Short mmCIF file of C-alpha atoms and ligand atoms in Angstrom, two decimals:
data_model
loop_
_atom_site.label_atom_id
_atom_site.label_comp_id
_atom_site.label_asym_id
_atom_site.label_seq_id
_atom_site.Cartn_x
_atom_site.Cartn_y
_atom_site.Cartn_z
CA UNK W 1 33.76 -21.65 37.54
CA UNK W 2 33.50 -17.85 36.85
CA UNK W 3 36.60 -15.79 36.60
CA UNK W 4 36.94 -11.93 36.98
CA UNK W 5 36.27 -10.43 33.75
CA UNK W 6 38.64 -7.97 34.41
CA UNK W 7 41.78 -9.55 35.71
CA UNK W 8 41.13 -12.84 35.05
CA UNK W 9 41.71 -13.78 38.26
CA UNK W 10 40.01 -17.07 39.91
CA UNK W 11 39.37 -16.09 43.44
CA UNK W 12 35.79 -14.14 44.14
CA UNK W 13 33.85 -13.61 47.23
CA UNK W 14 30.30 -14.09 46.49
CA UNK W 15 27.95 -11.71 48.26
CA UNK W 16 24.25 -11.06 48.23
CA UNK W 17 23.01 -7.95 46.74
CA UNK W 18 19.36 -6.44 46.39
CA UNK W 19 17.62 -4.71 43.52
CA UNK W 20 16.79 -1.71 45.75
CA UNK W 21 16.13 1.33 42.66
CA UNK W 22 12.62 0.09 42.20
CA UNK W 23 12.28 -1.52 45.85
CA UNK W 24 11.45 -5.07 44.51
CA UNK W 25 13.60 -6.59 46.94
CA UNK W 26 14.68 -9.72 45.05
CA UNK W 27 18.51 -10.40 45.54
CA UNK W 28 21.54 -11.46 43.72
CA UNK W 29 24.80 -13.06 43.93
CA UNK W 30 27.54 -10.68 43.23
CA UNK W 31 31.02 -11.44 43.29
CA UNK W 32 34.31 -8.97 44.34
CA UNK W 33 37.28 -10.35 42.77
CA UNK W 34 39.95 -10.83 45.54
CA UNK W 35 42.78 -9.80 43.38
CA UNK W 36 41.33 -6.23 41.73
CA UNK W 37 38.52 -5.47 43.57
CA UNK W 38 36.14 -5.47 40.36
CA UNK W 39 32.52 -6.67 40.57
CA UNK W 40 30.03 -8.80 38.71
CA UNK W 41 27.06 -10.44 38.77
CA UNK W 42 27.28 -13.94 39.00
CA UNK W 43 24.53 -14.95 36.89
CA UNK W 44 22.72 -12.66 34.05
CA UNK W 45 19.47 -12.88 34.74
CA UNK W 46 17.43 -14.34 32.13
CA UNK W 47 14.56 -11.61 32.96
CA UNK W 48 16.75 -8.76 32.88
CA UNK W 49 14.35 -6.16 30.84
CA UNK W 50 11.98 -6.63 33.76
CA UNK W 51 14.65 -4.35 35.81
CA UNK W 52 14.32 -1.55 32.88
CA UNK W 53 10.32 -1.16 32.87
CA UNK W 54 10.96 2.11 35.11
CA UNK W 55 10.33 5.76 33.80
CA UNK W 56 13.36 6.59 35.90
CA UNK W 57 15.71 4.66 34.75
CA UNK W 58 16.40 5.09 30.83
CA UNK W 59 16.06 8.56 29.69
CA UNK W 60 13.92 7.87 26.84
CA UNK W 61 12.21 10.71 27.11
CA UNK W 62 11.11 12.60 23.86
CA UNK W 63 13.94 14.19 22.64
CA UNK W 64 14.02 18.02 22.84
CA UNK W 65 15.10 19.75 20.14
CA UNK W 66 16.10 23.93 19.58
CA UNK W 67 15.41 26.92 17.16
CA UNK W 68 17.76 27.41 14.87
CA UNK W 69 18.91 30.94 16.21
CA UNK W 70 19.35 28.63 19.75
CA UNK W 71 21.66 26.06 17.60
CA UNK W 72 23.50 29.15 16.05
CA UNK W 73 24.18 30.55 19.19
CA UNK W 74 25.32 26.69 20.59
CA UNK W 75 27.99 26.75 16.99
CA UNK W 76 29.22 30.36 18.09
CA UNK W 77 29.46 29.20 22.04
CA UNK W 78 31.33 25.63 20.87
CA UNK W 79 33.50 26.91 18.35
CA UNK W 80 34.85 29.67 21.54
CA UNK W 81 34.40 26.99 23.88
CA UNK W 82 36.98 24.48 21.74
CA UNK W 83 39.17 27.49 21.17
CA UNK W 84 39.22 29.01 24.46
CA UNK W 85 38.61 26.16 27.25
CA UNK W 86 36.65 29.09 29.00
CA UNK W 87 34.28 27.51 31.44
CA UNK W 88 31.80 30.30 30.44
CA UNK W 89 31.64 29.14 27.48
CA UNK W 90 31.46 25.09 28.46
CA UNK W 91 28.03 23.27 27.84
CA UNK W 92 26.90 20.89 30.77
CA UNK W 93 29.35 18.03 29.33
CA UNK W 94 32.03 20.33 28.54
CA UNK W 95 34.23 18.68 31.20
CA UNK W 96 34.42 15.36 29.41
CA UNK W 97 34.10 16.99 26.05
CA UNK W 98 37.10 19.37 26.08
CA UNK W 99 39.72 16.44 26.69
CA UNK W 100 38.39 14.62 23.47
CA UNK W 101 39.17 17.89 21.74
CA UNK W 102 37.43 16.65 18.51
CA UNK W 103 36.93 17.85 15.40
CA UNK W 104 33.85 19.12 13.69
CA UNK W 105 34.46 16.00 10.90
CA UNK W 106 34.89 13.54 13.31
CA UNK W 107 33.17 11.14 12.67
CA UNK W 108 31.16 10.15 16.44
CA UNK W 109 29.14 7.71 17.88
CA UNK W 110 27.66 7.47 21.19
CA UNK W 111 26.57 3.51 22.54
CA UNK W 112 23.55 3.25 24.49
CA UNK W 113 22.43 6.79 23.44
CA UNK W 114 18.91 6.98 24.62
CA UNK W 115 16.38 9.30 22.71
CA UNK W 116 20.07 10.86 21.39
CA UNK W 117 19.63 13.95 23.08
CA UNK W 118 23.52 14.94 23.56
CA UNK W 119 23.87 13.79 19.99
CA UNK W 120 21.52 16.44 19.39
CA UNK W 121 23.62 19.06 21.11
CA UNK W 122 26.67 17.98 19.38
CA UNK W 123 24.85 18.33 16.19
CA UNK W 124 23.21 21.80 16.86
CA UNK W 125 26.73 22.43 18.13
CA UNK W 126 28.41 22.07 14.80
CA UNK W 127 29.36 18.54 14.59
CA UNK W 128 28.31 16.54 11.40
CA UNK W 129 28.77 12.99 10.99
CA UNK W 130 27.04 11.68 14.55
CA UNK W 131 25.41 8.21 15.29
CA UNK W 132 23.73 6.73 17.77
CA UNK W 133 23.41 2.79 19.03
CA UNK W 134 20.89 1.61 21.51
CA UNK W 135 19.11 -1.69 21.82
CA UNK W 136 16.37 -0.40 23.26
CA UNK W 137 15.08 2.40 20.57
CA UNK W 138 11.76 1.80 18.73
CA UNK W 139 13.36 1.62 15.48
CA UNK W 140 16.57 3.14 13.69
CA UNK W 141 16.28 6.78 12.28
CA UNK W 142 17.88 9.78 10.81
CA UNK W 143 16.77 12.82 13.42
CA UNK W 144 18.78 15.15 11.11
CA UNK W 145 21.34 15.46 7.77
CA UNK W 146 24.55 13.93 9.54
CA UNK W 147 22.58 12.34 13.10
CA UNK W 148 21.12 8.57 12.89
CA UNK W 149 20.42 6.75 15.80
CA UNK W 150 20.23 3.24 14.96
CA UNK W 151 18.59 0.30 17.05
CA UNK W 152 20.55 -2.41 17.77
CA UNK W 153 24.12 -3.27 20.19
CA UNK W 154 27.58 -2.19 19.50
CA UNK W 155 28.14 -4.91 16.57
CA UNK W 156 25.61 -3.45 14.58
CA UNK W 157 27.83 -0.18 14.01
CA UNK W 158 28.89 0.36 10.49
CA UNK W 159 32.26 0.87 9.73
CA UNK W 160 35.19 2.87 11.38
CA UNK W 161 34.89 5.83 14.17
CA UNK W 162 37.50 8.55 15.23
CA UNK W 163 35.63 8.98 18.71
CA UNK W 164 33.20 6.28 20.34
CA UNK W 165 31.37 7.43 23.88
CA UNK W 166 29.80 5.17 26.52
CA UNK W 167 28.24 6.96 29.19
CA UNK W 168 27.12 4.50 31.64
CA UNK W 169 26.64 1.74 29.38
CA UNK W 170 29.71 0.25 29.55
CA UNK W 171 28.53 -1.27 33.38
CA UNK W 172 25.65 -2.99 31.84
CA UNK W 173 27.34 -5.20 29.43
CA UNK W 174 27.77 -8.45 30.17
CA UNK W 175 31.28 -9.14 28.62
CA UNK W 176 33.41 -6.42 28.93
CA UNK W 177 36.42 -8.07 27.66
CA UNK W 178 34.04 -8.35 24.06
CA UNK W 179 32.98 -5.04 24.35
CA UNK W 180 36.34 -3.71 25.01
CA UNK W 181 37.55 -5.81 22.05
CA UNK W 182 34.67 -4.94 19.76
CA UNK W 183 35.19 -1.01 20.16
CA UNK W 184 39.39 -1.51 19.03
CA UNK W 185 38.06 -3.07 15.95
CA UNK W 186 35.47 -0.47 15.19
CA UNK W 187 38.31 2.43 15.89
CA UNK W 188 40.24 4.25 13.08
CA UNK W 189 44.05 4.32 13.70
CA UNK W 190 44.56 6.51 16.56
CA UNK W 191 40.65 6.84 17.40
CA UNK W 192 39.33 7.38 20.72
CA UNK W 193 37.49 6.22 22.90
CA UNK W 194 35.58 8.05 26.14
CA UNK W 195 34.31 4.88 28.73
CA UNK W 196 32.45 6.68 31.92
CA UNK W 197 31.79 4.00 34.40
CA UNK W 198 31.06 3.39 38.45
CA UNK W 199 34.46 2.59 40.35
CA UNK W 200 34.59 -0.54 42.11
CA UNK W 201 36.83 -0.32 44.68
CA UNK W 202 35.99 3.42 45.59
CA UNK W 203 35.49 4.98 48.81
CA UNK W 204 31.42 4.93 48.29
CA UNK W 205 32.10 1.34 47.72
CA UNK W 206 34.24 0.22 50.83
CA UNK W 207 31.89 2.83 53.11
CA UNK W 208 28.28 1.69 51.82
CA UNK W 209 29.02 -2.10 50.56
CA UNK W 210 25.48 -4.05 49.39
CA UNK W 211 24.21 -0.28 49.62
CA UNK W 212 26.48 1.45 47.06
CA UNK W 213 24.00 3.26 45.01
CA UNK W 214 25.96 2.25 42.09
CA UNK W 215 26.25 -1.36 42.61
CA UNK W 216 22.85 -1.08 41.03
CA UNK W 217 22.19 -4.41 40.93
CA UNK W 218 21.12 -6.40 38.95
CA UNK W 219 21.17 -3.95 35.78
CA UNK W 220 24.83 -3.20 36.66
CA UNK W 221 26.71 -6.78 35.14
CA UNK W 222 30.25 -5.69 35.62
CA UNK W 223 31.92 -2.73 37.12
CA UNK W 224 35.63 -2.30 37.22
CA UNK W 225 38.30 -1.15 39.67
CA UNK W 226 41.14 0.89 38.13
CA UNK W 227 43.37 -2.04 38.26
CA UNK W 228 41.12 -4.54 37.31
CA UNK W 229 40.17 -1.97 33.94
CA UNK W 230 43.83 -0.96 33.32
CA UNK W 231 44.64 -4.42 32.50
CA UNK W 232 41.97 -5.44 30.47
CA UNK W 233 41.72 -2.70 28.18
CA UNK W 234 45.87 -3.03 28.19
CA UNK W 235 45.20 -6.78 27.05
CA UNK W 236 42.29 -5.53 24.54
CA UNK W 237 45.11 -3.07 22.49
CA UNK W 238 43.96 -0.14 24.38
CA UNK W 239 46.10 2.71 25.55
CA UNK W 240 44.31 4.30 28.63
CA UNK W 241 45.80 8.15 28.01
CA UNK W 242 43.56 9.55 31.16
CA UNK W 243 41.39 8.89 33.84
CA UNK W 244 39.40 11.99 34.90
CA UNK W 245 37.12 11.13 38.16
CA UNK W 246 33.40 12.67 38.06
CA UNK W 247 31.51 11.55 40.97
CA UNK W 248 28.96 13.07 42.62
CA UNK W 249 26.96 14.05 45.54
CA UNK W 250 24.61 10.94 44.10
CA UNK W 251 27.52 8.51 45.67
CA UNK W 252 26.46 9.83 49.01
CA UNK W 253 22.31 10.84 49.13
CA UNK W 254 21.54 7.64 47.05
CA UNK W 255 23.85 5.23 49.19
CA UNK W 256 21.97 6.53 52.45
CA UNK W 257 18.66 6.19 51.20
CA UNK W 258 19.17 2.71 50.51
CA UNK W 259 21.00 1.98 54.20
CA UNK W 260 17.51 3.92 55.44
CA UNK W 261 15.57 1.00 53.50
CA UNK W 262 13.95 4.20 51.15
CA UNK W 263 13.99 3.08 47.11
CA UNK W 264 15.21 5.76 44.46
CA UNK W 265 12.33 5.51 42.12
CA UNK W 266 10.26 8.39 42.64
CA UNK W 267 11.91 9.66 45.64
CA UNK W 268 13.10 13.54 45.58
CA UNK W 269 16.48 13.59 47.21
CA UNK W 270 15.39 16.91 48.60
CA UNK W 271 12.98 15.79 50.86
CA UNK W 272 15.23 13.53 52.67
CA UNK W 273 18.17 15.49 53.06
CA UNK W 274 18.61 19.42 53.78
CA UNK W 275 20.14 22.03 51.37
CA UNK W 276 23.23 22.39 53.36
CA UNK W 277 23.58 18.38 53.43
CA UNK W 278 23.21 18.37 50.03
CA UNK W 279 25.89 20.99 49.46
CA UNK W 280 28.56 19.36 51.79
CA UNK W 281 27.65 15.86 50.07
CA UNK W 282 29.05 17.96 46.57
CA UNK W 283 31.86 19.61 47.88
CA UNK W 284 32.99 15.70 49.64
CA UNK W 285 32.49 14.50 46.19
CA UNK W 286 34.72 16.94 44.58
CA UNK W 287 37.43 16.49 47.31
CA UNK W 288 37.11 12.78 46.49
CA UNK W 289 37.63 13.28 42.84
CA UNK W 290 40.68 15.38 43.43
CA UNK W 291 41.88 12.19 45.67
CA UNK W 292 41.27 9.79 43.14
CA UNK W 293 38.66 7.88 45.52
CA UNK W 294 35.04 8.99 43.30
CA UNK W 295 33.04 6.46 42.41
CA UNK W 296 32.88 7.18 38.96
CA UNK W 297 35.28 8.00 36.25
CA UNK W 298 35.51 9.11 32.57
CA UNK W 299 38.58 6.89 31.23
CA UNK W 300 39.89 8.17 27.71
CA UNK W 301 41.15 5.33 25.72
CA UNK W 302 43.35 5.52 22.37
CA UNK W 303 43.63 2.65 20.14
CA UNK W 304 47.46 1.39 20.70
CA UNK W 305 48.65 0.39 17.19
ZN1 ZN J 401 40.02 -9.11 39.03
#
């Protein structure tokens, strides 16, 4: 009998849930724990790369590099950007990056980093000793002095990491409890680490249900509430320091596309919805972030002991 990977907790509610990114149709058994509100897949499916094989999922696009008078220009803006806080300053992730405050040594690594583009801006940014992990890279490489990307899971990571980033890969990991435990043992004392996630139990969630863009299934295996994440990372020697909502108009536009029977792959947001939709569906968003009720979250762990 499965129990909630977050909570532990014995008592699910099954429910059916359809792939609906790529439109194949074919549906799964989910299950909402009754006592946190976190979700799971019943069942890994045994064919789950067949869910991947999309050009719009995984952004494994060729990675785009810069000049080096660009990069100089990023080390000038970063180094005021880190000293400052100025949001004129701030690159595109600046809003997660500025509460990790790091250090140019640090040393970094980003799990399920695609073609390692942010790695890339980090690195043309001034930051030195940078890897990236992702099972589904050609092979492992250097892409600069101080930047390898190597192919394989989180276990594969050589030794010990002051900072360790999951952006949206934490949800597609099958064991969360393992992966939770797996990053505290791969932390230096007092390292960090930066989870961003889908939010069970979020507005988006209770509004849309089965049609929750971010339900995603079946490529999403386990998605937490706050509660349900709280404890487990609590359990796993895990302070969690902050949680810093980020959700976005997507929660809304993607959600009713799928209650309209429409599939996100290849579909232009823009030609379903009107600029002024599209603008109250951000400023929503934001007023749901400032309520706590987003659907997604950045949560900033520190390792305990
Ligand atoms: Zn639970």
């Amino acid at each position: 009998m499965n129990r909630c990977h977050f909570c532990n907790s014995k008592s699910l509610r099954d429910f059916q849930a359809e792939e609906k990114m790529l439109g194949l149709g074919e549906q799964f058994t989910y299950q909402e724990c009754q006592d946190c509100q976190s979700l799971q897949i019943k069942s890994v499916p045994t064919n789950l790369s067949v869910f991947y094989k999309s050009d719009t999922y995984y952004s494994f696009s060729s990675l785009v590099t810069s000049s080096s008078l660009k990069n100089f220009l990023k080390k000038v803006r970063m180094r005021l950007f880190l000293k400052t806080g100025a949001s004129v300053f701030s690159p595109s992730y600046g809003y997660w990056l500025r509460e990790l405050n790091p250090a140019y040594s640090d040393r970094i690594v980003d799990i399920g980093c695609g073609s390692g583009q942010l790695l890339y801006e980090l690195w043309a940014s001034g930051f030195g000793n940078l890897t990236g992990v992702d099972p589904f890279l050609d092979s492992s490489k250097d892409l600069e002095p101080g930047l390898s990307l190597i192919k394989g899971g989180l276990e594969d990571l050589p030794g010990e990491f002051d900072i360790m980033l999951m952006h949206h890969a934490f949800e597609h990991m099958a064991e969360p409890k393992k992966t939770l435990e797996t990053c505290r043992q791969k932390l230096k004392k007092d390292g960090r680490l930066l989870i961003r996630t889908p939010l069970a139990g979020s507005s988006a969630w209770e509004e849309f249900g089965d049609n929750w863009v971010q339900l995603d299934a079946p490529r999403h295996l386990s998605i937490p509430s706050l509660e349900g994440f709280k404890k487990l990372a609590n359990d796993q020697g895990l302070k969690l320091e902050k949680i810093l909502f980020d959700s976005t108009a997507f929660q809304f536009w993607g959600s009713i596309l799928y209650q309209r029977g429409i599939k996100l792959a290849g579909t232009d947001c823009e030609a379903h919805f009107s600029s002024n939709e599209l603008r109250e569906f951000q400023k929503k968003a934001l007023q749901y972030n400032q309520e706590g009720k987003g659907d997604q979250v950045c949560f900033y762990l520190r390792r305990a002991d």
